mmCIF file of N, CA and C in Angstrom:
data_model
loop_
_atom_site.group_PDB
_atom_site.id
_atom_site.type_symbol
_atom_site.label_atom_id
_atom_site.label_comp_id
_atom_site.label_asym_id
_atom_site.label_seq_id
_atom_site.Cartn_x
_atom_site.Cartn_y
_atom_site.Cartn_z
ATOM 1 N N UNK A 824 19.971 41.527 5.117
ATOM 2 C CA UNK A 824 21.083 42.143 4.393
ATOM 3 C C UNK A 824 21.997 42.784 5.190
ATOM 4 N N UNK A 825 23.369 42.524 5.198
ATOM 5 C CA UNK A 825 24.300 43.263 5.876
ATOM 6 C C UNK A 825 24.659 44.536 5.054
ATOM 7 N N UNK A 826 24.071 45.615 5.278
ATOM 8 C CA UNK A 826 24.255 46.819 4.700
ATOM 9 C C UNK A 826 25.756 47.397 4.611
ATOM 10 N N UNK A 827 26.275 47.081 5.756
ATOM 11 C CA UNK A 827 27.596 47.703 6.123
ATOM 12 C C UNK A 827 28.713 46.939 5.070
ATOM 13 N N UNK A 828 28.476 45.586 5.150
ATOM 14 C CA UNK A 828 29.284 44.685 4.164
ATOM 15 C C UNK A 828 28.993 45.043 2.653
ATOM 16 N N UNK A 829 27.762 45.221 2.331
ATOM 17 C CA UNK A 829 27.422 45.478 0.971
ATOM 18 C C UNK A 829 27.918 46.788 0.577
ATOM 19 N N UNK A 830 27.858 47.848 1.445
ATOM 20 C CA UNK A 830 28.429 49.102 1.079
ATOM 21 C C UNK A 830 30.033 49.001 0.890
ATOM 22 N N UNK A 831 30.618 48.260 1.741
ATOM 23 C CA UNK A 831 32.060 48.060 1.634
ATOM 24 C C UNK A 831 32.495 47.371 0.383
ATOM 25 N N UNK A 832 31.728 46.433 -0.136
ATOM 26 C CA UNK A 832 31.999 45.652 -1.298
ATOM 27 C C UNK A 832 31.776 46.728 -2.515
ATOM 28 N N UNK A 833 30.749 47.454 -2.427
ATOM 29 C CA UNK A 833 30.537 48.517 -3.425
ATOM 30 C C UNK A 833 31.707 49.481 -3.635
ATOM 31 N N UNK A 834 32.217 50.000 -2.392
ATOM 32 C CA UNK A 834 33.310 50.845 -2.331
ATOM 33 C C UNK A 834 34.419 50.263 -3.082
ATOM 34 N N UNK A 835 34.714 48.969 -2.665
ATOM 35 C CA UNK A 835 35.894 48.221 -3.107
ATOM 36 C C UNK A 835 35.793 48.177 -4.770
ATOM 37 N N UNK A 836 34.519 47.820 -5.323
ATOM 38 C CA UNK A 836 34.261 47.615 -6.695
ATOM 39 C C UNK A 836 34.411 49.143 -7.409
ATOM 40 N N UNK A 837 34.054 50.112 -6.807
ATOM 41 C CA UNK A 837 34.167 51.599 -7.309
ATOM 42 C C UNK A 837 35.797 51.902 -7.418
ATOM 43 N N UNK A 838 36.459 51.354 -6.418
ATOM 44 C CA UNK A 838 38.014 51.634 -6.395
ATOM 45 C C UNK A 838 38.608 51.017 -7.600
ATOM 46 N N UNK A 839 38.213 49.891 -8.104
ATOM 47 C CA UNK A 839 38.729 49.299 -9.161
ATOM 48 C C UNK A 839 38.533 49.923 -10.522
ATOM 49 N N UNK A 840 37.568 50.784 -10.634
ATOM 50 C CA UNK A 840 37.468 51.476 -11.981
ATOM 51 C C UNK A 840 37.922 53.009 -11.716
ATOM 52 N N UNK A 841 38.506 53.170 -10.665
ATOM 53 C CA UNK A 841 39.137 54.455 -10.342
ATOM 54 C C UNK A 841 38.206 55.669 -10.999
ATOM 55 N N UNK A 842 37.456 56.211 -10.092
ATOM 56 C CA UNK A 842 36.453 57.061 -10.371
ATOM 57 C C UNK A 842 37.311 58.462 -11.001
ATOM 58 N N UNK A 843 36.739 58.751 -12.143
ATOM 59 C CA UNK A 843 37.287 59.897 -12.765
ATOM 60 C C UNK A 843 38.229 59.583 -13.963
ATOM 61 N N UNK A 844 38.316 58.364 -13.993
ATOM 62 C CA UNK A 844 39.113 57.732 -15.172
ATOM 63 C C UNK A 844 38.511 57.966 -16.490
ATOM 64 N N UNK A 845 39.438 57.838 -17.508
ATOM 65 C CA UNK A 845 38.777 58.273 -18.957
ATOM 66 C C UNK A 845 38.989 56.861 -19.720
ATOM 67 N N UNK A 846 38.065 56.886 -20.866
ATOM 68 C CA UNK A 846 38.066 55.766 -21.866
ATOM 69 C C UNK A 846 38.453 56.559 -23.089
ATOM 70 N N UNK A 847 38.892 55.690 -24.059
ATOM 71 C CA UNK A 847 39.073 56.253 -25.413
ATOM 72 C C UNK A 847 37.980 55.865 -26.274
ATOM 73 N N UNK A 848 37.365 56.936 -26.996
ATOM 74 C CA UNK A 848 36.109 56.807 -27.705
ATOM 75 C C UNK A 848 36.458 57.142 -29.103
ATOM 76 N N UNK A 849 36.251 56.087 -30.042
ATOM 77 C CA UNK A 849 36.498 56.277 -31.553
ATOM 78 C C UNK A 849 35.531 57.268 -31.973
ATOM 79 N N UNK A 850 35.984 58.206 -32.896
ATOM 80 C CA UNK A 850 35.264 59.175 -33.536
ATOM 81 C C UNK A 850 35.403 59.029 -35.128
ATOM 82 N N UNK A 851 34.660 59.727 -35.951
ATOM 83 C CA UNK A 851 34.702 59.632 -37.318
ATOM 84 C C UNK A 851 36.101 60.278 -37.674
ATOM 85 N N UNK A 852 36.751 61.168 -37.009
ATOM 86 C CA UNK A 852 38.016 61.866 -37.370
ATOM 87 C C UNK A 852 39.100 61.328 -36.494
ATOM 88 N N UNK A 853 38.981 60.282 -35.747
ATOM 89 C CA UNK A 853 40.046 59.721 -34.759
ATOM 90 C C UNK A 853 39.458 59.138 -33.613
ATOM 91 N N UNK A 854 39.982 59.639 -32.616
ATOM 92 C CA UNK A 854 39.680 59.364 -31.156
ATOM 93 C C UNK A 854 39.642 60.420 -30.174
ATOM 94 N N UNK A 855 39.085 60.243 -29.141
ATOM 95 C CA UNK A 855 39.033 61.412 -27.912
ATOM 96 C C UNK A 855 38.893 60.533 -26.669
ATOM 97 N N UNK A 856 39.274 61.297 -25.613
ATOM 98 C CA UNK A 856 38.993 60.755 -24.250
ATOM 99 C C UNK A 856 37.563 61.187 -23.655
ATOM 100 N N UNK A 857 36.980 60.114 -23.004
ATOM 101 C CA UNK A 857 35.770 60.307 -22.508
ATOM 102 C C UNK A 857 35.717 59.778 -21.078
ATOM 103 N N UNK A 858 35.149 60.695 -20.291
ATOM 104 C CA UNK A 858 35.015 60.213 -18.903
ATOM 105 C C UNK A 858 33.952 59.190 -18.801
ATOM 106 N N UNK A 859 34.240 58.156 -17.894
ATOM 107 C CA UNK A 859 33.314 57.072 -17.734
ATOM 108 C C UNK A 859 32.105 57.688 -17.007
ATOM 109 N N UNK A 860 30.826 57.434 -17.211
ATOM 110 C CA UNK A 860 29.589 57.867 -16.657
ATOM 111 C C UNK A 860 29.409 57.017 -15.410
ATOM 112 N N UNK A 861 29.042 57.719 -14.158
ATOM 113 C CA UNK A 861 28.740 56.826 -13.186
ATOM 114 C C UNK A 861 27.402 55.913 -13.528
ATOM 115 N N UNK A 862 27.301 54.789 -12.786
ATOM 116 C CA UNK A 862 26.152 53.931 -12.922
ATOM 117 C C UNK A 862 25.626 53.885 -11.600
ATOM 118 N N UNK A 863 24.507 54.508 -11.380
ATOM 119 C CA UNK A 863 23.855 54.380 -10.039
ATOM 120 C C UNK A 863 23.170 53.097 -9.582
ATOM 121 N N UNK A 864 23.454 52.788 -8.423
ATOM 122 C CA UNK A 864 22.728 51.716 -7.636
ATOM 123 C C UNK A 864 22.244 52.316 -6.344
ATOM 124 N N UNK A 865 20.822 52.372 -6.285
ATOM 125 C CA UNK A 865 20.276 52.920 -4.968
ATOM 126 C C UNK A 865 19.692 51.883 -4.231
ATOM 127 N N UNK A 866 19.994 51.902 -3.030
ATOM 128 C CA UNK A 866 19.526 51.083 -1.900
ATOM 129 C C UNK A 866 18.421 51.738 -1.155
ATOM 130 N N UNK A 867 17.229 50.899 -0.974
ATOM 131 C CA UNK A 867 16.290 51.402 -0.125
ATOM 132 C C UNK A 867 15.967 50.491 0.876
ATOM 133 N N UNK A 868 15.283 50.726 1.814
ATOM 134 C CA UNK A 868 14.988 49.789 2.995
ATOM 135 C C UNK A 868 14.271 48.389 2.457
ATOM 136 N N UNK A 869 13.488 48.598 1.425
ATOM 137 C CA UNK A 869 12.829 47.294 0.995
ATOM 138 C C UNK A 869 13.068 46.911 -0.542
ATOM 139 N N UNK A 870 14.237 47.590 -0.978
ATOM 140 C CA UNK A 870 14.618 47.105 -2.390
ATOM 141 C C UNK A 870 15.722 48.006 -2.942
ATOM 142 N N UNK A 871 15.894 47.859 -4.359
ATOM 143 C CA UNK A 871 16.935 48.515 -4.953
ATOM 144 C C UNK A 871 16.283 49.053 -6.280
ATOM 145 N N UNK A 872 17.241 50.036 -6.870
ATOM 146 C CA UNK A 872 17.095 50.376 -8.288
ATOM 147 C C UNK A 872 18.332 50.301 -8.870
ATOM 148 N N UNK A 873 18.528 49.712 -10.058
ATOM 149 C CA UNK A 873 19.928 49.559 -10.773
ATOM 150 C C UNK A 873 19.750 50.521 -12.087
ATOM 151 N N UNK A 874 20.825 51.363 -12.260
ATOM 152 C CA UNK A 874 20.636 52.252 -13.279
ATOM 153 C C UNK A 874 19.698 53.188 -13.064
ATOM 154 N N UNK A 875 18.894 53.390 -14.198
ATOM 155 C CA UNK A 875 17.685 54.157 -14.101
ATOM 156 C C UNK A 875 16.505 53.338 -14.340
ATOM 157 N N UNK A 876 16.732 52.062 -13.840
ATOM 158 C CA UNK A 876 15.527 51.045 -13.982
ATOM 159 C C UNK A 876 14.422 50.971 -12.910
ATOM 160 N N UNK A 877 13.646 50.374 -13.007
ATOM 161 C CA UNK A 877 12.445 50.187 -12.048
ATOM 162 C C UNK A 877 12.881 49.669 -10.617
ATOM 163 N N UNK A 878 12.097 50.046 -9.665
ATOM 164 C CA UNK A 878 12.332 49.687 -8.275
ATOM 165 C C UNK A 878 12.122 48.025 -8.275
ATOM 166 N N UNK A 879 12.961 47.181 -7.656
ATOM 167 C CA UNK A 879 12.843 45.881 -7.421
ATOM 168 C C UNK A 879 12.980 45.557 -5.941
ATOM 169 N N UNK A 880 11.979 45.028 -5.390
ATOM 170 C CA UNK A 880 12.318 44.518 -4.026
ATOM 171 C C UNK A 880 13.274 43.497 -3.814
ATOM 172 N N UNK A 881 13.764 43.358 -2.460
ATOM 173 C CA UNK A 881 14.891 42.373 -2.110
ATOM 174 C C UNK A 881 14.377 41.000 -2.397
ATOM 175 N N UNK A 882 13.125 40.721 -2.455
ATOM 176 C CA UNK A 882 12.675 39.244 -2.563
ATOM 177 C C UNK A 882 12.689 38.893 -4.034
ATOM 178 N N UNK A 883 12.930 39.839 -4.941
ATOM 179 C CA UNK A 883 12.869 39.551 -6.464
ATOM 180 C C UNK A 883 14.125 38.741 -6.781
ATOM 181 N N UNK A 884 14.052 37.690 -7.442
ATOM 182 C CA UNK A 884 15.264 36.835 -7.700
ATOM 183 C C UNK A 884 16.311 37.692 -8.472
ATOM 184 N N UNK A 885 16.051 38.578 -9.446
ATOM 185 C CA UNK A 885 17.028 39.389 -10.074
ATOM 186 C C UNK A 885 17.728 40.224 -8.972
ATOM 187 N N UNK A 886 16.969 40.822 -8.013
ATOM 188 C CA UNK A 886 17.637 41.530 -7.030
ATOM 189 C C UNK A 886 18.559 40.849 -6.198
ATOM 190 N N UNK A 887 18.174 39.505 -5.755
ATOM 191 C CA UNK A 887 19.010 38.683 -5.046
ATOM 192 C C UNK A 887 20.371 38.252 -5.788
ATOM 193 N N UNK A 888 20.243 38.082 -7.082
ATOM 194 C CA UNK A 888 21.394 37.729 -7.855
ATOM 195 C C UNK A 888 22.209 38.853 -7.895
ATOM 196 N N UNK A 889 21.823 40.166 -8.066
ATOM 197 C CA UNK A 889 22.594 41.224 -8.331
ATOM 198 C C UNK A 889 23.391 41.552 -6.968
ATOM 199 N N UNK A 890 22.706 41.430 -5.768
ATOM 200 C CA UNK A 890 23.434 41.507 -4.393
ATOM 201 C C UNK A 890 24.405 40.641 -4.254
ATOM 202 N N UNK A 891 24.044 39.400 -4.612
ATOM 203 C CA UNK A 891 24.928 38.215 -4.428
ATOM 204 C C UNK A 891 26.277 38.461 -5.049
ATOM 205 N N UNK A 892 26.067 38.898 -6.355
ATOM 206 C CA UNK A 892 27.413 39.248 -7.191
ATOM 207 C C UNK A 892 28.214 40.206 -6.441
ATOM 208 N N UNK A 893 27.410 41.283 -5.939
ATOM 209 C CA UNK A 893 28.299 42.321 -5.410
ATOM 210 C C UNK A 893 29.029 41.735 -3.984
ATOM 211 N N UNK A 894 28.256 40.894 -3.356
ATOM 212 C CA UNK A 894 28.709 40.388 -2.108
ATOM 213 C C UNK A 894 29.914 39.357 -2.388
ATOM 214 N N UNK A 895 29.801 38.860 -3.528
ATOM 215 C CA UNK A 895 31.039 37.901 -3.854
ATOM 216 C C UNK A 895 32.080 38.691 -4.613
ATOM 217 N N UNK A 896 32.054 39.874 -4.624
ATOM 218 C CA UNK A 896 33.147 40.826 -5.001
ATOM 219 C C UNK A 896 33.210 41.138 -6.659
ATOM 220 N N UNK A 897 32.112 40.888 -7.317
ATOM 221 C CA UNK A 897 32.083 40.969 -8.702
ATOM 222 C C UNK A 897 30.827 42.186 -9.060
ATOM 223 N N UNK A 898 31.094 42.636 -10.201
ATOM 224 C CA UNK A 898 30.174 43.704 -10.641
ATOM 225 C C UNK A 898 29.042 42.726 -11.138
ATOM 226 N N UNK A 899 27.821 43.253 -10.780
ATOM 227 C CA UNK A 899 26.399 42.499 -11.128
ATOM 228 C C UNK A 899 26.456 41.821 -12.632
ATOM 229 N N UNK A 900 26.408 40.607 -12.609
ATOM 230 C CA UNK A 900 26.371 39.953 -14.113
ATOM 231 C C UNK A 900 25.280 40.572 -14.938
ATOM 232 N N UNK A 901 24.168 41.184 -14.505
ATOM 233 C CA UNK A 901 23.140 41.689 -15.330
ATOM 234 C C UNK A 901 23.468 42.730 -16.303
ATOM 235 N N UNK A 902 24.809 43.292 -15.840
ATOM 236 C CA UNK A 902 25.226 44.486 -16.673
ATOM 237 C C UNK A 902 26.165 44.007 -17.786
ATOM 238 N N UNK A 903 26.524 42.702 -17.773
ATOM 239 C CA UNK A 903 27.357 42.254 -19.031
ATOM 240 C C UNK A 903 26.841 42.525 -20.474
ATOM 241 N N UNK A 904 25.534 42.263 -20.779
ATOM 242 C CA UNK A 904 25.074 42.482 -22.014
ATOM 243 C C UNK A 904 25.298 44.115 -22.418
ATOM 244 N N UNK A 905 24.966 44.958 -21.475
ATOM 245 C CA UNK A 905 25.024 46.393 -21.512
ATOM 246 C C UNK A 905 26.417 46.849 -21.772
ATOM 247 N N UNK A 906 27.339 46.384 -20.930
ATOM 248 C CA UNK A 906 28.646 46.831 -20.911
ATOM 249 C C UNK A 906 29.626 45.394 -20.976
ATOM 250 N N UNK A 907 29.627 45.079 -22.359
ATOM 251 C CA UNK A 907 30.590 43.712 -22.549
ATOM 252 C C UNK A 907 32.079 43.872 -22.304
ATOM 253 N N UNK A 908 32.508 45.273 -22.293
ATOM 254 C CA UNK A 908 33.910 45.509 -22.019
ATOM 255 C C UNK A 908 34.288 45.814 -20.494
ATOM 256 N N UNK A 909 33.075 45.888 -19.815
ATOM 257 C CA UNK A 909 33.338 46.255 -18.346
ATOM 258 C C UNK A 909 32.525 47.466 -18.011
ATOM 259 N N UNK A 910 32.319 47.637 -16.639
ATOM 260 C CA UNK A 910 31.559 48.818 -16.106
ATOM 261 C C UNK A 910 32.809 49.780 -15.834
#
């Protein structure tokens, strides 16, 4: 794994969502602005954790897909069901 390239791609993806940006949240009485919550991705020598999920070794197929998505310049496809409107 080329960690330098991986970190560069993560940095590029983070810049797309403009850290500190707000989202409109519907409430019972109207709407309000809500700051987007960070989504942690933790890299270890032998694997990763995505969000607050379990540790996954680099050999795991889901881990390889997640990293490939990032290396291809996309947010991990595994996040689509949880964030259908984007991360």
